[in-house]
Coordinates of C-alpha atoms in Angstrom, one line a residue:
M16 CA 129.0 111.6 154.7
I17 CA 125.7 113.3 155.5
F18 CA 125.7 115.8 152.7
R19 CA 127.4 114.2 149.8
S20 CA 124.3 112.3 148.8
A21 CA 121.8 115.0 149.8
T22 CA 120.1 116.9 147.0
K23 CA 118.2 120.2 147.0
E24 CA 115.1 118.8 145.2
Y25 CA 111.7 119.2 146.8
L26 CA 110.7 116.6 149.3
P27 CA 107.2 115.0 149.0
I28 CA 104.4 116.7 150.9
T29 CA 104.8 114.2 153.8
G30 CA 108.6 114.8 153.9
M31 CA 111.5 112.3 153.9
A32 CA 110.1 108.8 154.3
E33 CA 113.1 107.4 156.1
F34 CA 113.1 110.3 158.5
N35 CA 109.4 109.7 159.3
K36 CA 110.0 106.0 159.9
L37 CA 113.0 106.6 162.2
S38 CA 111.1 109.4 164.1
A39 CA 108.2 107.1 164.8
Q40 CA 110.5 104.4 166.1
L41 CA 112.3 106.8 168.3
V42 CA 109.2 107.8 170.2
F43 CA 107.1 104.6 170.1
G44 CA 110.0 102.1 170.1
A45 CA 111.1 99.9 167.1
D46 CA 109.1 97.0 168.4
S47 CA 105.9 99.0 168.9
P48 CA 102.8 96.9 167.9
A49 CA 101.2 100.1 166.4
I50 CA 104.2 100.5 164.0
K51 CA 104.3 96.8 163.1
E52 CA 100.5 96.8 162.4
N53 CA 100.9 100.0 160.2
R54 CA 98.6 101.9 162.5
V55 CA 101.0 104.9 162.7
T56 CA 101.2 107.6 160.1
T57 CA 104.0 110.1 160.4
V58 CA 104.6 113.3 158.4
Q59 CA 107.7 115.6 158.5
C60 CA 106.8 119.0 159.8
L61 CA 108.4 122.3 160.7
A62 CA 109.8 121.4 164.2
G63 CA 107.6 121.0 167.2
C64 CA 105.5 124.2 166.6
G65 CA 104.8 123.2 163.0
S66 CA 103.8 119.7 164.1
L67 CA 101.4 121.0 166.7
R68 CA 99.8 123.5 164.3
T69 CA 99.5 120.8 161.6
G70 CA 97.8 118.5 164.1
A71 CA 95.5 121.3 165.3
D72 CA 94.4 122.0 161.7
F73 CA 93.8 118.3 161.0
L74 CA 91.7 118.0 164.2
A75 CA 89.7 121.1 163.4
K76 CA 88.8 119.7 159.9
H77 CA 88.3 116.0 160.7
Y78 CA 87.6 115.5 164.4
H79 CA 84.1 115.8 166.0
Q80 CA 85.2 117.5 169.2
H81 CA 86.7 121.0 169.0
T82 CA 87.6 121.6 172.6
V83 CA 91.2 121.3 173.7
Y84 CA 92.4 121.1 177.3
L85 CA 95.8 122.6 178.1
S86 CA 97.7 122.3 181.4
Q87 CA 97.7 125.3 183.6
P88 CA 100.3 126.7 183.0
T89 CA 101.7 125.6 179.7
Y90 CA 104.2 126.6 177.0
G91 CA 103.2 130.2 176.0
N92 CA 102.7 129.3 172.3
H93 CA 100.5 126.3 172.9
P94 CA 97.2 128.3 172.9
N95 CA 98.1 130.0 169.7
F96 CA 98.3 126.8 167.6
F97 CA 94.9 125.7 168.6
L98 CA 93.2 129.1 168.5
A99 CA 94.5 129.7 165.0
A100 CA 92.9 126.4 163.9
G101 CA 89.6 127.6 165.3
L102 CA 89.5 125.3 168.3
T103 CA 88.1 126.1 171.8
L104 CA 90.5 126.2 174.8
K105 CA 90.0 125.0 178.3
T106 CA 92.5 124.3 181.0
Y107 CA 93.1 121.5 183.6
R108 CA 94.9 122.0 186.9
Y109 CA 98.6 121.0 186.8
Y110 CA 101.0 123.0 188.9
D111 CA 100.5 123.5 192.6
P112 CA 102.2 126.8 193.6
I113 CA 102.2 125.8 197.3
T114 CA 104.1 122.5 196.9
R115 CA 105.8 123.7 193.6
G116 CA 104.9 120.2 192.4
L117 CA 102.0 118.5 190.5
D118 CA 98.4 119.1 191.5
F119 CA 97.6 115.5 190.6
Q120 CA 94.2 115.3 192.2
G121 CA 93.1 118.6 190.6
M122 CA 94.4 117.3 187.2
L123 CA 92.3 114.1 187.6
D124 CA 89.2 116.1 188.7
D125 CA 89.4 118.5 185.7
L126 CA 90.0 115.8 183.1
G127 CA 87.3 113.7 184.7
S128 CA 84.8 116.5 184.1
A129 CA 85.8 117.0 180.5
P130 CA 83.3 116.0 177.9
S131 CA 83.7 112.7 176.1
G132 CA 86.0 113.0 173.1
A133 CA 87.7 116.2 174.2
I134 CA 91.3 116.7 173.1
V135 CA 93.9 116.9 175.9
L136 CA 97.4 118.2 175.3
F137 CA 100.1 116.5 177.4
Q138 CA 103.8 117.0 177.5
V139 CA 105.7 113.8 177.2
C140 CA 108.4 114.9 179.7
S141 CA 110.3 117.9 180.9
H142 CA 107.1 120.0 181.3
N143 CA 107.5 123.5 180.0
P144 CA 107.4 125.8 182.0
T145 CA 107.2 124.0 185.4
G146 CA 109.7 121.2 185.2
V147 CA 107.1 119.1 186.9
D148 CA 106.3 115.7 185.4
P149 CA 103.9 113.0 186.6
T150 CA 105.4 109.8 187.9
L151 CA 105.0 106.6 185.9
H152 CA 102.3 105.4 188.3
Q153 CA 100.5 108.7 187.9
W154 CA 100.7 108.4 184.1
E155 CA 99.0 105.0 184.4
Q156 CA 96.1 106.6 186.3
I157 CA 95.9 109.4 183.8
S158 CA 95.9 106.9 180.9
Q159 CA 93.1 104.9 182.5
L160 CA 91.0 108.1 183.0
V161 CA 91.6 109.3 179.5
R162 CA 90.5 106.0 178.0
S163 CA 87.5 105.6 180.3
K164 CA 86.3 109.1 179.3
G165 CA 87.1 108.6 175.6
L166 CA 89.4 111.6 175.5
L167 CA 91.9 112.1 172.7
P168 CA 95.5 112.6 173.9
F169 CA 97.8 114.9 171.9
F170 CA 101.4 114.7 173.1
D171 CA 104.0 117.4 172.7
N172 CA 107.4 115.6 172.6
A173 CA 110.0 118.3 172.6
Y174 CA 112.4 117.0 175.2
Q175 CA 112.7 113.2 174.9
G176 CA 116.0 112.2 176.6
I177 CA 116.4 115.5 178.5
V178 CA 114.9 114.3 181.8
S179 CA 116.6 110.9 182.5
G180 CA 119.2 110.9 179.7
S181 CA 117.4 107.8 178.3
L182 CA 115.4 108.1 175.1
D183 CA 113.3 105.0 176.0
M184 CA 112.7 106.0 179.6
D185 CA 111.5 109.5 178.8
A186 CA 109.1 108.1 176.2
Q187 CA 107.3 105.7 178.7
S188 CA 104.3 108.0 179.1
V189 CA 103.3 108.1 175.5
R190 CA 104.2 104.4 174.9
M191 CA 101.8 103.6 177.7
F192 CA 99.0 105.2 175.8
V193 CA 99.9 103.5 172.6
T194 CA 100.2 100.1 174.1
D195 CA 96.5 100.0 175.1
G196 CA 95.5 100.2 171.5
G197 CA 94.0 103.7 171.6
E198 CA 94.4 106.6 169.3
C199 CA 96.7 109.6 169.9
L200 CA 98.7 112.3 168.3
V201 CA 102.4 113.1 168.9
A202 CA 104.3 116.2 167.9
H203 CA 108.1 115.5 167.7
S204 CA 110.9 118.1 167.8
Y205 CA 114.6 117.8 167.3
S206 CA 115.4 121.4 168.2
K207 CA 116.5 120.7 171.8
I208 CA 117.5 117.1 171.7
M209 CA 119.8 117.6 168.7
G210 CA 120.4 121.3 168.9
L211 CA 118.9 121.8 165.4
Y212 CA 116.9 124.9 166.3
G213 CA 117.4 126.8 163.1
E214 CA 116.8 123.7 160.9
R215 CA 113.1 123.4 162.0
V216 CA 113.0 119.6 162.1
G217 CA 110.0 117.8 163.5
A218 CA 107.3 115.3 162.8
L219 CA 103.7 114.7 163.5
S220 CA 102.6 111.1 164.2
I221 CA 99.0 109.9 164.5
V222 CA 98.3 106.5 166.0
C223 CA 95.1 105.1 164.6
K224 CA 92.9 102.1 165.4
T225 CA 93.6 100.3 162.0
A226 CA 96.0 100.5 159.1
D227 CA 93.2 101.5 156.8
V228 CA 92.4 104.5 159.0
A229 CA 96.1 105.5 159.2
S230 CA 96.2 105.5 155.4
R231 CA 93.2 107.7 155.2
V232 CA 94.6 110.0 157.8
E233 CA 97.8 110.4 155.8
S234 CA 95.9 111.5 152.7
Q235 CA 94.0 114.1 154.7
L236 CA 97.3 115.4 156.3
K237 CA 98.6 116.0 152.8
L238 CA 95.6 118.2 152.2
V239 CA 96.4 120.2 155.4
I240 CA 100.1 120.6 154.6
R241 CA 99.8 121.4 150.9
P242 CA 98.3 124.9 151.2
M243 CA 100.2 125.6 154.5
Y244 CA 103.9 125.2 153.4
S245 CA 103.6 122.6 150.6
N246 CA 106.5 120.4 151.7
P247 CA 109.2 120.5 154.4
P248 CA 112.9 121.4 154.1
I249 CA 115.4 118.7 153.4
H250 CA 118.7 119.7 155.2
G251 CA 117.8 119.2 158.9
A252 CA 115.9 116.0 158.2
A253 CA 118.9 114.6 156.4
I254 CA 121.1 115.3 159.4
V255 CA 118.6 113.6 161.8
T256 CA 118.2 110.6 159.5
A257 CA 122.0 110.1 159.1
I258 CA 122.4 110.0 162.9
L259 CA 119.4 107.8 163.7
K260 CA 120.2 105.1 161.1
D261 CA 124.0 104.9 161.9
R262 CA 124.7 103.0 165.1
E263 CA 128.1 104.7 165.8
M264 CA 126.6 108.2 165.4
F265 CA 123.5 107.3 167.3
D266 CA 125.5 106.0 170.2
E267 CA 127.7 109.1 170.1
W268 CA 124.6 111.3 170.2
T269 CA 123.0 109.5 173.1
V270 CA 126.3 109.7 175.1
E271 CA 126.3 113.5 174.5
L272 CA 122.6 113.8 175.4
K273 CA 123.3 112.0 178.7
A274 CA 126.2 114.3 179.4
M275 CA 124.1 117.3 178.8
I276 CA 121.3 116.2 181.2
N277 CA 123.9 115.2 183.8
R278 CA 125.3 118.7 183.7
I279 CA 121.8 120.2 184.2
I280 CA 121.2 117.9 187.2
H281 CA 124.5 119.0 188.7
L282 CA 123.6 122.6 188.2
R283 CA 120.3 122.1 190.0
Q284 CA 122.1 120.7 193.0
Q285 CA 124.7 123.5 192.9
L286 CA 122.0 126.2 192.9
L287 CA 120.1 124.5 195.7
D288 CA 123.3 124.2 197.8
A289 CA 124.2 127.9 197.1
L290 CA 120.8 129.1 198.3
R291 CA 121.0 127.0 201.4
D292 CA 124.5 128.2 202.1
R293 CA 123.2 131.8 202.0
G294 CA 120.3 131.0 204.2
T295 CA 117.8 132.2 201.6
P296 CA 114.3 132.1 203.2
G297 CA 112.0 129.4 202.0
D298 CA 112.1 125.8 200.9
W299 CA 114.1 125.5 197.6
S300 CA 114.1 121.7 197.4
H301 CA 111.8 121.9 194.3
I302 CA 114.9 123.0 192.3
T303 CA 116.2 119.4 192.4
K304 CA 112.8 117.8 192.4
Q305 CA 111.8 119.4 189.1
V306 CA 113.3 117.9 186.0
G307 CA 114.5 118.7 182.5
M308 CA 115.5 122.1 181.2
Y309 CA 113.3 124.3 183.3
T310 CA 112.8 125.3 186.9
F311 CA 109.7 127.1 188.1
S312 CA 111.6 129.0 190.7
G313 CA 108.7 130.4 192.7
L314 CA 109.9 133.9 192.3
N315 CA 107.1 136.4 191.7
A316 CA 107.0 139.1 189.0
E317 CA 108.2 141.8 191.4
Q318 CA 111.2 139.7 192.3
V319 CA 112.0 138.9 188.7
A320 CA 111.8 142.6 187.8
F321 CA 114.2 143.4 190.7
M322 CA 116.7 140.9 189.5
A323 CA 116.6 142.3 186.0
E324 CA 117.1 145.9 187.3
E325 CA 119.7 145.3 189.9
Y326 CA 121.6 142.2 188.6
H327 CA 120.8 142.2 184.9
I328 CA 119.5 138.6 185.1
Y329 CA 116.5 138.1 182.8
M330 CA 113.8 135.5 182.9
S331 CA 110.1 135.3 182.2
S332 CA 107.9 137.1 184.7
D333 CA 106.5 133.8 186.0
G334 CA 109.9 133.0 187.4
R335 CA 110.9 130.2 184.9
I336 CA 114.6 129.5 184.8
N337 CA 116.2 127.8 181.8
M338 CA 118.8 125.6 183.7
A339 CA 120.7 124.9 180.5
G340 CA 121.7 128.6 180.4
L341 CA 123.6 128.3 183.6
S342 CA 127.2 127.3 184.3
A343 CA 129.2 126.5 187.4
K344 CA 130.6 130.0 187.3
T345 CA 127.3 131.8 187.0
V346 CA 125.4 129.8 189.7
P347 CA 126.8 131.9 192.7
Y348 CA 125.8 135.1 191.0
L349 CA 122.3 133.9 190.4
A350 CA 122.1 132.6 194.0
D351 CA 123.2 136.1 195.2
A352 CA 120.5 137.7 193.1
I353 CA 117.7 135.4 194.2
H354 CA 118.8 135.8 197.9
S355 CA 118.7 139.6 197.5
A356 CA 115.3 139.5 195.8
V357 CA 113.7 137.2 198.4
T358 CA 115.1 138.9 201.5
R359 CA 114.3 142.3 200.1
S360 CA 110.6 141.4 200.0
V361 CA 110.4 139.4 203.3

């Protein structure tokens, strides 16, 4: 059904029109005033990374402020997209290593001292690498600060649906910013939420103040994309479009998405229980308080190296664990390794 009607002809520079329309509706909501007022322009890009880089290049060419604020820490590739576009990087406080939660006041203080018009990169949900997200009330405060300071939000939307299992609930943060009528950018990715990693399927949406501005923005995005990769691939976008526009397939996908996140939530509880059963020193409650695919374990680089050497368990040196890579069978072995690493250094 998906492929019989698909061709191998070039797509337009902006990609598959139906894919772009459905992608915007997925993140902003089908009833979004911004969509109804034609204030959103969306272009198909090469997954989340390509969407971020396209947005960065667009801002470097057409936006008056060239300073981008990134959370500390952030996804390791985030700085590269903006540095390659010639933008200047600064950071805002985000993760508190003592509480292993959000340094909310530090975040507000740093954004409050940012210059007017500065670009701020946010992650819509399932923050990578920490697994720590603001609450909805905290997002409201962040939104008020961003608008009062005249900052430009740029959202990385790689994990919509992977926190709560609800596509709408996980998009509440970005929809809050759009509802107030302000401008923002959103980089979408279907790699994690549909498992289409190798298809490189994503989109960049820019919400503008007027329909006329949105039209002008689209024309300039074409000039950014044309010398970069000319036009996006068709295969992955055709898969996404077929699923999003067919109610039966869409419902099947959302059920599977919910099952996936329920499994991750269960694994978090299993790992916490296993560490408590072993009497592992420290408070490990952050494992279930953090959300999405990742857990910022609190393990240091020495402990991570020990686990790799002695248990052949591998993770980034900052202690980030991809919870999706675990299973009920491997949780006890991981708990043994963590216990050994922690008690060895106590």
